[in-house]
Amino acid sequence: MNSIWELLETHEKKQKSNTPAVRPTFRGVEGYDVYNPTKAFDYKGKKMICARVEKRDSENSQAVFFEEVKTDVYQAVEGWQRFPLQDPCIAKVCGHYVLGGTEVFPHPENPDWVCWHTVFYYGTDLENMSKLAEGPDGMKDVRLVELADGRIGIFTRPQGAKGGRGKIGFTIVSSFEEVTAQTMQDAPLLPLFGEEEWGGVNEAVLLSDNRIGVLGHIACFEPDEVRHYYPMSFVFDPQSRECTGLQILAERKEFLPGPSKRPDLEDVLFSGGITLMGEDALLYVGVSDCEVQYKTIRNPFLDI
């Protein structure tokens, strides 16, 4: 198992894409930051993104759907529900759209603290979604993926006694009814990160060979408590539970310069989603907890 610094060194030795990063524009939420997006996806003939929207000095977030009105210009969709979630994700699972994200709420024993869990909504269309499930308290970055046999894979990210700073787990269920907090809590861990590192899954894609292409993030602290977040990927076999090809996909200096929410978040790239296009892919990221950018990279799931 390579450390985050070894993975970064390997990435820096690779031939990188010279395609410049792109910073889309988001309208209809003036005065707010838009970041930590999903990838752009097609819905009823429209190109859409869902992203986290909040004030620069706040963590009070909404997940908002945006529609592209011209190239790389997105307008907040009027009349659609805005969900009280951070870091939204979107997937198509068993004929349903599944929207997930992190819900933050007051700690039940101390109102000066906050707690959080993953919440999922689902529906056959995005305009009408109902709550599917809540994850365990303290668990972010839970993701669902439909497997080749029609069952549902669940990637988890426990912290604390089981997961330390945050490790990835995986389990399989047969139906939406089994997507429960207890199922997520019980998911066995994958051997991916060192004790001082953490990470999670941001999107899971079923590949043509029935394995899963995983887009995630890997992170650590420097001694001065500055956070370092990098987009990463690996290929996961849900039958053997083997993880192969773990790699860092990009680092902050490969994207356009810009502001950060706080000084300790300057070196944060939070994976949003990935669009596969043959040998290439579009990588969507949240940058420094302030904005959305995307960039063309090599398809990370080839030849693995």
PDB file of N, CA and C in Angstrom, residues 26-62:
ATOM      1  N   PHE A  26     -22.075  29.959 -12.703  1.00  0.00           N
ATOM      2  CA  PHE A  26     -23.353  29.556 -12.120  1.00  0.00           C
ATOM      3  C   PHE A  26     -24.171  30.801 -11.795  1.00  0.00           C
ATOM      4  N   ARG A  27     -25.392  30.834 -12.323  1.00  0.00           N
ATOM      5  CA  ARG A  27     -26.275  31.983 -12.140  1.00  0.00           C
ATOM      6  C   ARG A  27     -27.478  31.601 -11.268  1.00  0.00           C
ATOM      7  N   GLY A  28     -28.093  32.621 -10.710  1.00  0.00           N
ATOM      8  CA  GLY A  28     -29.290  32.409  -9.900  1.00  0.00           C
ATOM      9  C   GLY A  28     -29.013  32.200  -8.436  1.00  0.00           C
ATOM     10  N   VAL A  29     -27.735  32.255  -8.042  1.00  0.00           N
ATOM     11  CA  VAL A  29     -27.351  32.096  -6.632  1.00  0.00           C
ATOM     12  C   VAL A  29     -26.299  33.150  -6.283  1.00  0.00           C
ATOM     13  N   GLU A  30     -26.521  34.357  -6.773  1.00  0.00           N
ATOM     14  CA  GLU A  30     -25.546  35.429  -6.589  1.00  0.00           C
ATOM     15  C   GLU A  30     -25.292  35.670  -5.096  1.00  0.00           C
ATOM     16  N   GLY A  31     -24.017  35.903  -4.758  1.00  0.00           N
ATOM     17  CA  GLY A  31     -23.631  36.108  -3.369  1.00  0.00           C
ATOM     18  C   GLY A  31     -23.276  34.820  -2.644  1.00  0.00           C
ATOM     19  N   TYR A  32     -23.387  33.698  -3.345  1.00  0.00           N
ATOM     20  CA  TYR A  32     -23.083  32.395  -2.757  1.00  0.00           C
ATOM     21  C   TYR A  32     -21.972  31.723  -3.566  1.00  0.00           C
ATOM     22  N   ASP A  33     -21.185  30.890  -2.878  1.00  0.00           N
ATOM     23  CA  ASP A  33     -20.220  30.042  -3.568  1.00  0.00           C
ATOM     24  C   ASP A  33     -20.899  28.772  -4.053  1.00  0.00           C
ATOM     25  N   VAL A  34     -20.444  28.270  -5.187  1.00  0.00           N
ATOM     26  CA  VAL A  34     -20.926  27.011  -5.749  1.00  0.00           C
ATOM     27  C   VAL A  34     -19.722  26.091  -5.898  1.00  0.00           C
ATOM     28  N   TYR A  35     -19.756  24.937  -5.238  1.00  0.00           N
ATOM     29  CA  TYR A  35     -18.597  24.048  -5.291  1.00  0.00           C
ATOM     30  C   TYR A  35     -19.012  22.608  -4.996  1.00  0.00           C
ATOM     31  N   ASN A  36     -18.031  21.708  -4.990  1.00  0.00           N
ATOM     32  CA  ASN A  36     -18.229  20.274  -4.752  1.00  0.00           C
ATOM     33  C   ASN A  36     -19.430  19.744  -5.538  1.00  0.00           C
ATOM     34  N   PRO A  37     -19.293  19.735  -6.888  1.00  0.00           N
ATOM     35  CA  PRO A  37     -20.417  19.404  -7.763  1.00  0.00           C
ATOM     36  C   PRO A  37     -20.515  17.910  -8.046  1.00  0.00           C
ATOM     37  N   THR A  38     -21.615  17.522  -8.665  1.00  0.00           N
ATOM     38  CA  THR A  38     -21.647  16.272  -9.402  1.00  0.00           C
ATOM     39  C   THR A  38     -20.974  16.531 -10.754  1.00  0.00           C
ATOM     40  N   LYS A  39     -20.812  15.523 -11.548  1.00  0.00           N
ATOM     41  CA  LYS A  39     -20.440  15.760 -12.940  1.00  0.00           C
ATOM     42  C   LYS A  39     -21.656  16.338 -13.673  1.00  0.00           C
ATOM     43  N   ALA A  40     -21.426  16.910 -14.839  1.00  0.00           N
ATOM     44  CA  ALA A  40     -22.528  17.314 -15.699  1.00  0.00           C
ATOM     45  C   ALA A  40     -23.182  16.058 -16.262  1.00  0.00           C
ATOM     46  N   PHE A  41     -24.515  16.030 -16.269  1.00  0.00           N
ATOM     47  CA  PHE A  41     -25.225  14.847 -16.740  1.00  0.00           C
ATOM     48  C   PHE A  41     -26.431  15.271 -17.560  1.00  0.00           C
ATOM     49  N   ASP A  42     -26.870  14.383 -18.450  1.00  0.00           N
ATOM     50  CA  ASP A  42     -28.029  14.644 -19.302  1.00  0.00           C
ATOM     51  C   ASP A  42     -29.306  14.220 -18.592  1.00  0.00           C
ATOM     52  N   TYR A  43     -30.313  15.083 -18.660  1.00  0.00           N
ATOM     53  CA  TYR A  43     -31.609  14.783 -18.054  1.00  0.00           C
ATOM     54  C   TYR A  43     -32.701  15.404 -18.912  1.00  0.00           C
ATOM     55  N   LYS A  44     -33.485  14.541 -19.536  1.00  0.00           N
ATOM     56  CA  LYS A  44     -34.606  14.977 -20.380  1.00  0.00           C
ATOM     57  C   LYS A  44     -34.158  16.004 -21.405  1.00  0.00           C
ATOM     58  N   GLY A  45     -33.032  15.707 -22.048  1.00  0.00           N
ATOM     59  CA  GLY A  45     -32.527  16.571 -23.100  1.00  0.00           C
ATOM     60  C   GLY A  45     -31.791  17.800 -22.614  1.00  0.00           C
ATOM     61  N   LYS A  46     -31.592  17.941 -21.318  1.00  0.00           N
ATOM     62  CA  LYS A  46     -30.887  19.081 -20.754  1.00  0.00           C
ATOM     63  C   LYS A  46     -29.594  18.614 -20.105  1.00  0.00           C
ATOM     64  N   LYS A  47     -28.604  19.480 -20.103  1.00  0.00           N
ATOM     65  CA  LYS A  47     -27.345  19.203 -19.415  1.00  0.00           C
ATOM     66  C   LYS A  47     -27.393  19.879 -18.060  1.00  0.00           C
ATOM     67  N   MET A  48     -27.169  19.098 -16.999  1.00  0.00           N
ATOM     68  CA  MET A  48     -27.379  19.603 -15.645  1.00  0.00           C
ATOM     69  C   MET A  48     -26.199  19.271 -14.741  1.00  0.00           C
ATOM     70  N   ILE A  49     -26.070  20.043 -13.678  1.00  0.00           N
ATOM     71  CA  ILE A  49     -25.125  19.790 -12.593  1.00  0.00           C
ATOM     72  C   ILE A  49     -25.872  20.055 -11.283  1.00  0.00           C
ATOM     73  N   CYS A  50     -25.599  19.250 -10.270  1.00  0.00           N
ATOM     74  CA  CYS A  50     -26.034  19.555  -8.916  1.00  0.00           C
ATOM     75  C   CYS A  50     -24.789  19.890  -8.103  1.00  0.00           C
ATOM     76  N   ALA A  51     -24.856  20.948  -7.311  1.00  0.00           N
ATOM     77  CA  ALA A  51     -23.666  21.384  -6.588  1.00  0.00           C
ATOM     78  C   ALA A  51     -24.036  21.945  -5.226  1.00  0.00           C
ATOM     79  N   ARG A  52     -23.036  22.067  -4.389  1.00  0.00           N
ATOM     80  CA  ARG A  52     -23.171  22.639  -3.042  1.00  0.00           C
ATOM     81  C   ARG A  52     -23.140  24.161  -3.130  1.00  0.00           C
ATOM     82  N   VAL A  53     -24.098  24.812  -2.497  1.00  0.00           N
ATOM     83  CA  VAL A  53     -24.223  26.269  -2.549  1.00  0.00           C
ATOM     84  C   VAL A  53     -24.269  26.805  -1.122  1.00  0.00           C
ATOM     85  N   GLU A  54     -23.370  27.749  -0.805  1.00  0.00           N
ATOM     86  CA  GLU A  54     -23.360  28.319   0.542  1.00  0.00           C
ATOM     87  C   GLU A  54     -22.601  29.631   0.557  1.00  0.00           C
ATOM     88  N   LYS A  55     -22.797  30.416   1.594  1.00  0.00           N
ATOM     89  CA  LYS A  55     -22.048  31.645   1.804  1.00  0.00           C
ATOM     90  C   LYS A  55     -20.596  31.320   2.146  1.00  0.00           C
ATOM     91  N   ARG A  56     -19.692  32.238   1.809  1.00  0.00           N
ATOM     92  CA  ARG A  56     -18.265  32.030   2.061  1.00  0.00           C
ATOM     93  C   ARG A  56     -17.966  31.831   3.544  1.00  0.00           C
ATOM     94  N   ASP A  57     -18.710  32.509   4.418  1.00  0.00           N
ATOM     95  CA  ASP A  57     -18.430  32.448   5.852  1.00  0.00           C
ATOM     96  C   ASP A  57     -19.354  31.484   6.589  1.00  0.00           C
ATOM     97  N   SER A  58     -19.965  30.549   5.863  1.00  0.00           N
ATOM     98  CA  SER A  58     -20.950  29.645   6.464  1.00  0.00           C
ATOM     99  C   SER A  58     -20.749  28.228   5.954  1.00  0.00           C
ATOM    100  N   GLU A  59     -21.286  27.247   6.705  1.00  0.00           N
ATOM    101  CA  GLU A  59     -21.355  25.865   6.235  1.00  0.00           C
ATOM    102  C   GLU A  59     -22.801  25.434   6.109  1.00  0.00           C
ATOM    103  N   ASN A  60     -23.714  26.403   6.126  1.00  0.00           N
ATOM    104  CA  ASN A  60     -25.139  26.134   5.950  1.00  0.00           C
ATOM    105  C   ASN A  60     -25.406  25.991   4.452  1.00  0.00           C
ATOM    106  N   SER A  61     -25.535  24.759   3.985  1.00  0.00           N
ATOM    107  CA  SER A  61     -25.493  24.456   2.558  1.00  0.00           C
ATOM    108  C   SER A  61     -26.833  24.003   2.010  1.00  0.00           C
ATOM    109  N   GLN A  62     -26.961  24.171   0.694  1.00  0.00           N
ATOM    110  CA  GLN A  62     -28.039  23.566  -0.067  1.00  0.00           C
ATOM    111  C   GLN A  62     -27.455  22.884  -1.281  1.00  0.00           C
TER     112      GLN A  62
END
